[in-house]
Amino acid sequence: MSKNFKELEETLIQVGLRIAKRGEGALFVVGDVKYSALINQSVPPFMAAENPKLLESLALIDGAVIINKKGMVEAYGTMIKSTSTFKNFGTRHSAALSASKKPGNLVIIISEEDRKIRIMKDGKIVMQIDALQKDIEKSVPKAIQLLETIGAGTLGTIGTGIIAPGLGITFLPGIILFGSAYYIGRMISQRYYR
């Protein structure tokens, strides 16, 4: 994972935390996805990490924010055609599930209902962050490092983790990782406890 991609992830999560704490929702898609613009795209493309306030404003417009893998915001207020339904969740989660199924895409959903941020890859939730956890912003760099250390490919083997949180592992307060508990635990103990 490049330094620029880590910076983009951190920006998206920090912006997502501000949105979630206010009880609002948003959807960020990093990668290639088919979409339709719902509004006139009057804001020219810009680097997401360089202007988080503008990114936050655009994220609050109904629809998804589309960002390329270099971190450039390409579109906002977009509709992603859902090819899958995320059972027990709304249209934003279904659009996120569909967008995350394309290999290499990273999707970040901010839910206004429960004020949680969910990170998806390969059609599965790999991490959930509780915006209401005290001082959660301080844990974001560690969460990104954890994602990088383990690799999102190892995570996400359990897609029902948000329905049964006991299937995830909490390594940082307010942050749950989903996937193979044994493999994740082994990888982390090898990296951090030697």
C-alpha atoms as a printed R data frame, in Angstrom:
    type eleno elety resid chain resno       x       y       z
1   ATOM     1    CA   MET     A     1   0.000   0.000   0.000
2   ATOM     2    CA   SER     A     2   1.495   3.341  -1.032
3   ATOM     3    CA   LYS     A     3   1.854   6.325   1.281
4   ATOM     4    CA   ASN     A     4  -0.669   8.251  -0.863
5   ATOM     5    CA   PHE     A     5  -3.248   5.455  -0.567
6   ATOM     6    CA   LYS     A     6  -2.806   5.301   3.224
7   ATOM     7    CA   GLU     A     7  -3.251   9.088   3.362
8   ATOM     8    CA   LEU     A     8  -6.417   8.774   1.249
9   ATOM     9    CA   GLU     A     9  -7.809   6.027   3.521
10  ATOM    10    CA   GLU     A    10  -7.107   8.112   6.613
11  ATOM    11    CA   THR     A    11  -8.744  11.189   5.050
12  ATOM    12    CA   LEU     A    12 -11.862   9.213   4.077
13  ATOM    13    CA   ILE     A    13 -12.202   7.689   7.546
14  ATOM    14    CA   GLN     A    14 -11.624  10.987   9.370
15  ATOM    15    CA   VAL     A    15 -14.182  12.757   7.124
16  ATOM    16    CA   GLY     A    16 -16.517   9.796   7.642
17  ATOM    17    CA   LEU     A    17 -16.197  10.110  11.419
18  ATOM    18    CA   ARG     A    18 -17.220  13.771  11.304
19  ATOM    19    CA   ILE     A    19 -20.221  12.907   9.128
20  ATOM    20    CA   ALA     A    20 -21.262   9.951  11.311
21  ATOM    21    CA   LYS     A    21 -20.996  11.922  14.569
22  ATOM    22    CA   ARG     A    22 -23.568  14.371  13.176
23  ATOM    23    CA   GLY     A    23 -25.904  11.465  12.377
24  ATOM    24    CA   GLU     A    24 -25.538  11.839   8.611
25  ATOM    25    CA   GLY     A    25 -24.561   9.252   5.998
26  ATOM    26    CA   ALA     A    26 -22.283   9.060   2.967
27  ATOM    27    CA   LEU     A    27 -20.647   6.622   0.560
28  ATOM    28    CA   PHE     A    28 -17.100   6.743  -0.835
29  ATOM    29    CA   VAL     A    29 -16.003   4.397  -3.631
30  ATOM    30    CA   VAL     A    30 -12.295   4.211  -4.431
31  ATOM    31    CA   GLY     A    31 -11.726   2.446  -7.726
32  ATOM    32    CA   ASP     A    32 -13.597   1.720 -10.908
33  ATOM    33    CA   VAL     A    33 -17.396   1.532 -10.811
34  ATOM    34    CA   LYS     A    34 -20.253   2.249 -13.199
35  ATOM    35    CA   TYR     A    35 -22.360   5.186 -12.055
36  ATOM    36    CA   SER     A    36 -24.785   7.850 -13.224
37  ATOM    37    CA   ALA     A    37 -24.433  11.454 -12.108
38  ATOM    38    CA   LEU     A    38 -27.579  12.637 -10.298
39  ATOM    39    CA   ILE     A    39 -26.510  16.310 -10.395
40  ATOM    40    CA   ASN     A    40 -24.439  18.617 -12.570
41  ATOM    41    CA   GLN     A    41 -20.737  18.025 -11.808
42  ATOM    42    CA   SER     A    42 -19.741  21.687 -11.364
43  ATOM    43    CA   VAL     A    43 -16.822  21.036  -8.985
44  ATOM    44    CA   PRO     A    44 -13.723  20.073 -11.001
45  ATOM    45    CA   PRO     A    45 -11.756  16.927 -10.005
46  ATOM    46    CA   PHE     A    46  -9.442  17.416  -7.005
47  ATOM    47    CA   MET     A    47  -7.220  15.341  -4.718
48  ATOM    48    CA   ALA     A    48  -9.385  14.119  -1.812
49  ATOM    49    CA   ALA     A    49  -6.616  14.211   0.807
50  ATOM    50    CA   GLU     A    50  -5.724  17.810  -0.089
51  ATOM    51    CA   ASN     A    51  -9.215  19.220   0.506
52  ATOM    52    CA   PRO     A    52 -11.100  17.217   3.159
53  ATOM    53    CA   LYS     A    53 -13.609  20.042   3.833
54  ATOM    54    CA   LEU     A    54 -14.734  20.116   0.179
55  ATOM    55    CA   LEU     A    55 -14.808  16.301   0.174
56  ATOM    56    CA   GLU     A    56 -17.053  16.351   3.257
57  ATOM    57    CA   SER     A    57 -19.424  18.865   1.660
58  ATOM    58    CA   LEU     A    58 -19.718  16.790  -1.524
59  ATOM    59    CA   ALA     A    59 -20.202  13.568   0.472
60  ATOM    60    CA   LEU     A    60 -23.324  15.046   2.073
61  ATOM    61    CA   ILE     A    61 -25.006  15.369  -1.339
62  ATOM    62    CA   ASP     A    62 -27.310  12.398  -1.952
63  ATOM    63    CA   GLY     A    63 -25.406   9.658  -3.781
64  ATOM    64    CA   ALA     A    64 -21.844   8.339  -3.800
65  ATOM    65    CA   VAL     A    65 -18.486  10.079  -4.142
66  ATOM    66    CA   ILE     A    66 -16.293   8.350  -6.733
67  ATOM    67    CA   ILE     A    67 -12.522   8.560  -6.227
68  ATOM    68    CA   ASN     A    68  -9.885   7.023  -8.496
69  ATOM    69    CA   LYS     A    69  -7.031   4.956  -7.051
70  ATOM    70    CA   LYS     A    70  -4.687   7.947  -7.250
71  ATOM    71    CA   GLY     A    71  -6.976   9.816  -4.812
72  ATOM    72    CA   MET     A    72  -8.665  12.166  -7.294
73  ATOM    73    CA   VAL     A    73 -12.360  12.862  -6.691
74  ATOM    74    CA   GLU     A    74 -13.929  12.197 -10.094
75  ATOM    75    CA   ALA     A    75 -17.656  12.519  -9.346
76  ATOM    76    CA   TYR     A    76 -20.122  13.115  -6.518
77  ATOM    77    CA   GLY     A    77 -23.877  12.886  -6.126
78  ATOM    78    CA   THR     A    78 -23.822   9.693  -8.179
79  ATOM    79    CA   MET     A    79 -26.036   6.641  -8.331
80  ATOM    80    CA   ILE     A    80 -24.372   3.235  -8.417
81  ATOM    81    CA   LYS     A    81 -26.471   0.512  -9.946
82  ATOM    82    CA   SER     A    82 -26.972  -2.139  -7.282
83  ATOM    83    CA   THR     A    83 -26.440  -5.663  -8.515
84  ATOM    84    CA   SER     A    84 -26.742  -7.078  -5.003
85  ATOM    85    CA   THR     A    85 -28.998  -6.496  -2.029
86  ATOM    86    CA   PHE     A    86 -27.521  -6.062   1.420
87  ATOM    87    CA   LYS     A    87 -30.128  -7.815   3.527
88  ATOM    88    CA   ASN     A    88 -31.551  -5.766   6.428
89  ATOM    89    CA   PHE     A    89 -29.885  -2.560   5.174
90  ATOM    90    CA   GLY     A    90 -30.868   0.279   2.841
91  ATOM    91    CA   THR     A    91 -29.945   1.323  -0.668
92  ATOM    92    CA   ARG     A    92 -26.613   2.912   0.335
93  ATOM    93    CA   HIS     A    93 -25.374  -0.415   1.712
94  ATOM    94    CA   SER     A    94 -26.639  -2.293  -1.364
95  ATOM    95    CA   ALA     A    95 -24.817   0.165  -3.658
96  ATOM    96    CA   ALA     A    96 -21.691  -0.224  -1.499
97  ATOM    97    CA   LEU     A    97 -21.874  -4.012  -1.676
98  ATOM    98    CA   SER     A    98 -22.178  -3.896  -5.461
99  ATOM    99    CA   ALA     A    99 -19.279  -1.427  -5.830
100 ATOM   100    CA   SER     A   100 -17.041  -3.412  -3.477
101 ATOM   101    CA   LYS     A   101 -17.352  -6.612  -5.509
102 ATOM   102    CA   LYS     A   102 -15.088  -5.256  -8.256
103 ATOM   103    CA   PRO     A   103 -11.548  -6.488  -7.468
104 ATOM   104    CA   GLY     A   104  -9.327  -3.753  -6.086
105 ATOM   105    CA   ASN     A   105 -12.153  -1.395  -5.093
106 ATOM   106    CA   LEU     A   106 -12.334   0.012  -1.582
107 ATOM   107    CA   VAL     A   107 -15.708   1.205  -0.315
108 ATOM   108    CA   ILE     A   108 -16.404   3.222   2.816
109 ATOM   109    CA   ILE     A   109 -20.007   3.540   4.022
110 ATOM   110    CA   ILE     A   110 -21.046   5.994   6.699
111 ATOM   111    CA   SER     A   111 -24.343   4.967   8.266
112 ATOM   112    CA   GLU     A   112 -26.562   7.648   9.779
113 ATOM   113    CA   GLU     A   113 -28.693   5.041  11.584
114 ATOM   114    CA   ASP     A   114 -26.032   3.511  13.810
115 ATOM   115    CA   ARG     A   115 -23.198   6.058  13.299
116 ATOM   116    CA   LYS     A   116 -20.748   3.415  12.187
117 ATOM   117    CA   ILE     A   117 -18.279   3.415   9.333
118 ATOM   118    CA   ARG     A   118 -17.922   0.167   7.403
119 ATOM   119    CA   ILE     A   119 -15.008  -0.563   5.102
120 ATOM   120    CA   MET     A   120 -15.668  -3.090   2.338
121 ATOM   121    CA   LYS     A   121 -13.486  -4.971  -0.135
122 ATOM   122    CA   ASP     A   122 -14.285  -7.907  -2.390
123 ATOM   123    CA   GLY     A   123 -17.968  -7.790  -1.466
124 ATOM   124    CA   LYS     A   124 -17.335  -8.167   2.275
125 ATOM   125    CA   ILE     A   125 -17.038  -5.904   5.287
126 ATOM   126    CA   VAL     A   126 -13.445  -5.937   6.524
127 ATOM   127    CA   MET     A   127 -13.640  -3.311   9.261
128 ATOM   128    CA   GLN     A   128 -16.242  -1.398  11.245
129 ATOM   129    CA   ILE     A   129 -15.514   1.794  13.179
130 ATOM   130    CA   ASP     A   130 -17.846   3.204  15.830
131 ATOM   131    CA   ALA     A   131 -17.877   7.010  15.479
132 ATOM   132    CA   LEU     A   132 -19.258   7.388  19.001
133 ATOM   133    CA   GLN     A   133 -16.263   5.671  20.647
134 ATOM   134    CA   LYS     A   134 -14.364   8.233  22.756
135 ATOM   135    CA   ASP     A   135 -11.200   9.536  20.996
136 ATOM   136    CA   ILE     A   136 -11.745   7.195  18.030
137 ATOM   137    CA   GLU     A   137  -9.923   9.635  15.726
138 ATOM   138    CA   LYS     A   138  -6.654   8.795  17.496
139 ATOM   139    CA   SER     A   139  -7.061   5.112  16.584
140 ATOM   140    CA   VAL     A   140  -7.524   5.654  12.840
141 ATOM   141    CA   PRO     A   141  -3.786   5.556  11.916
142 ATOM   142    CA   LYS     A   142  -3.434   2.295  13.891
143 ATOM   143    CA   ALA     A   143  -6.504   0.857  12.179
144 ATOM   144    CA   ILE     A   144  -5.067   1.666   8.747
145 ATOM   145    CA   GLN     A   145  -1.735   0.154   9.755
146 ATOM   146    CA   LEU     A   146  -3.577  -2.964  10.915
147 ATOM   147    CA   LEU     A   147  -5.399  -3.225   7.602
148 ATOM   148    CA   GLU     A   148  -2.087  -2.877   5.776
149 ATOM   149    CA   THR     A   149  -0.261  -5.365   8.023
150 ATOM   150    CA   ILE     A   150  -2.861  -8.068   7.729
151 ATOM   151    CA   GLY     A   151  -3.873  -7.293   4.180
152 ATOM   152    CA   ALA     A   152  -7.490  -6.913   3.244
153 ATOM   153    CA   GLY     A   153  -7.318 -10.239   1.399
154 ATOM   154    CA   THR     A   154  -7.117 -12.075   4.703
155 ATOM   155    CA   LEU     A   155  -9.983 -10.104   6.102
156 ATOM   156    CA   GLY     A   156 -13.556 -10.233   5.017
157 ATOM   157    CA   THR     A   157 -14.082 -13.963   4.982
158 ATOM   158    CA   ILE     A   158 -17.155 -13.384   7.105
159 ATOM   159    CA   GLY     A   159 -19.663 -11.081   5.460
160 ATOM   160    CA   THR     A   160 -22.269 -11.367   8.204
161 ATOM   161    CA   GLY     A   161 -20.106  -9.830  10.915
162 ATOM   162    CA   ILE     A   162 -22.236  -6.726  11.316
163 ATOM   163    CA   ILE     A   163 -25.280  -8.873  11.953
164 ATOM   164    CA   ALA     A   164 -23.385 -11.022  14.460
165 ATOM   165    CA   PRO     A   165 -20.582  -8.816  15.845
166 ATOM   166    CA   GLY     A   166 -19.226 -11.749  17.821
167 ATOM   167    CA   LEU     A   167 -17.754 -12.963  14.546
168 ATOM   168    CA   GLY     A   168 -15.399  -9.971  14.445
169 ATOM   169    CA   ILE     A   169 -12.381  -9.172  16.571
170 ATOM   170    CA   THR     A   170 -11.849  -5.906  18.447
171 ATOM   171    CA   PHE     A   171  -8.163  -4.981  18.567
172 ATOM   172    CA   LEU     A   172  -8.695  -1.260  19.142
173 ATOM   173    CA   PRO     A   173 -11.584   0.272  21.115
174 ATOM   174    CA   GLY     A   174 -14.448   1.011  18.718
175 ATOM   175    CA   ILE     A   175 -12.857  -0.836  15.793
176 ATOM   176    CA   ILE     A   176 -13.869  -4.347  14.760
177 ATOM   177    CA   LEU     A   177 -12.062  -6.468  12.166
178 ATOM   178    CA   PHE     A   178 -13.970  -9.188  10.364
179 ATOM   179    CA   GLY     A   179 -12.449 -12.364   9.008
180 ATOM   180    CA   SER     A   180 -10.729 -15.486  10.158
181 ATOM   181    CA   ALA     A   181 -10.056 -14.955  13.873
182 ATOM   182    CA   TYR     A   182  -7.294 -17.528  13.986
183 ATOM   183    CA   TYR     A   183  -5.415 -16.163  10.990
184 ATOM   184    CA   ILE     A   184  -5.773 -12.526  12.039
185 ATOM   185    CA   GLY     A   185  -4.630 -13.296  15.580
186 ATOM   186    CA   ARG     A   186  -1.639 -15.271  14.321
187 ATOM   187    CA   MET     A   187  -0.569 -12.521  11.916
188 ATOM   188    CA   ILE     A   188  -0.827  -9.796  14.549
189 ATOM   189    CA   SER     A   189   0.958 -11.762  17.234
190 ATOM   190    CA   GLN     A   190   3.812 -12.456  14.801
191 ATOM   191    CA   ARG     A   191   4.093  -8.788  13.881
192 ATOM   192    CA   TYR     A   192   3.585  -7.050  17.229
193 ATOM   193    CA   TYR     A   193   4.620  -9.464  19.947
194 ATOM   194    CA   ARG     A   194   8.040 -10.623  18.845
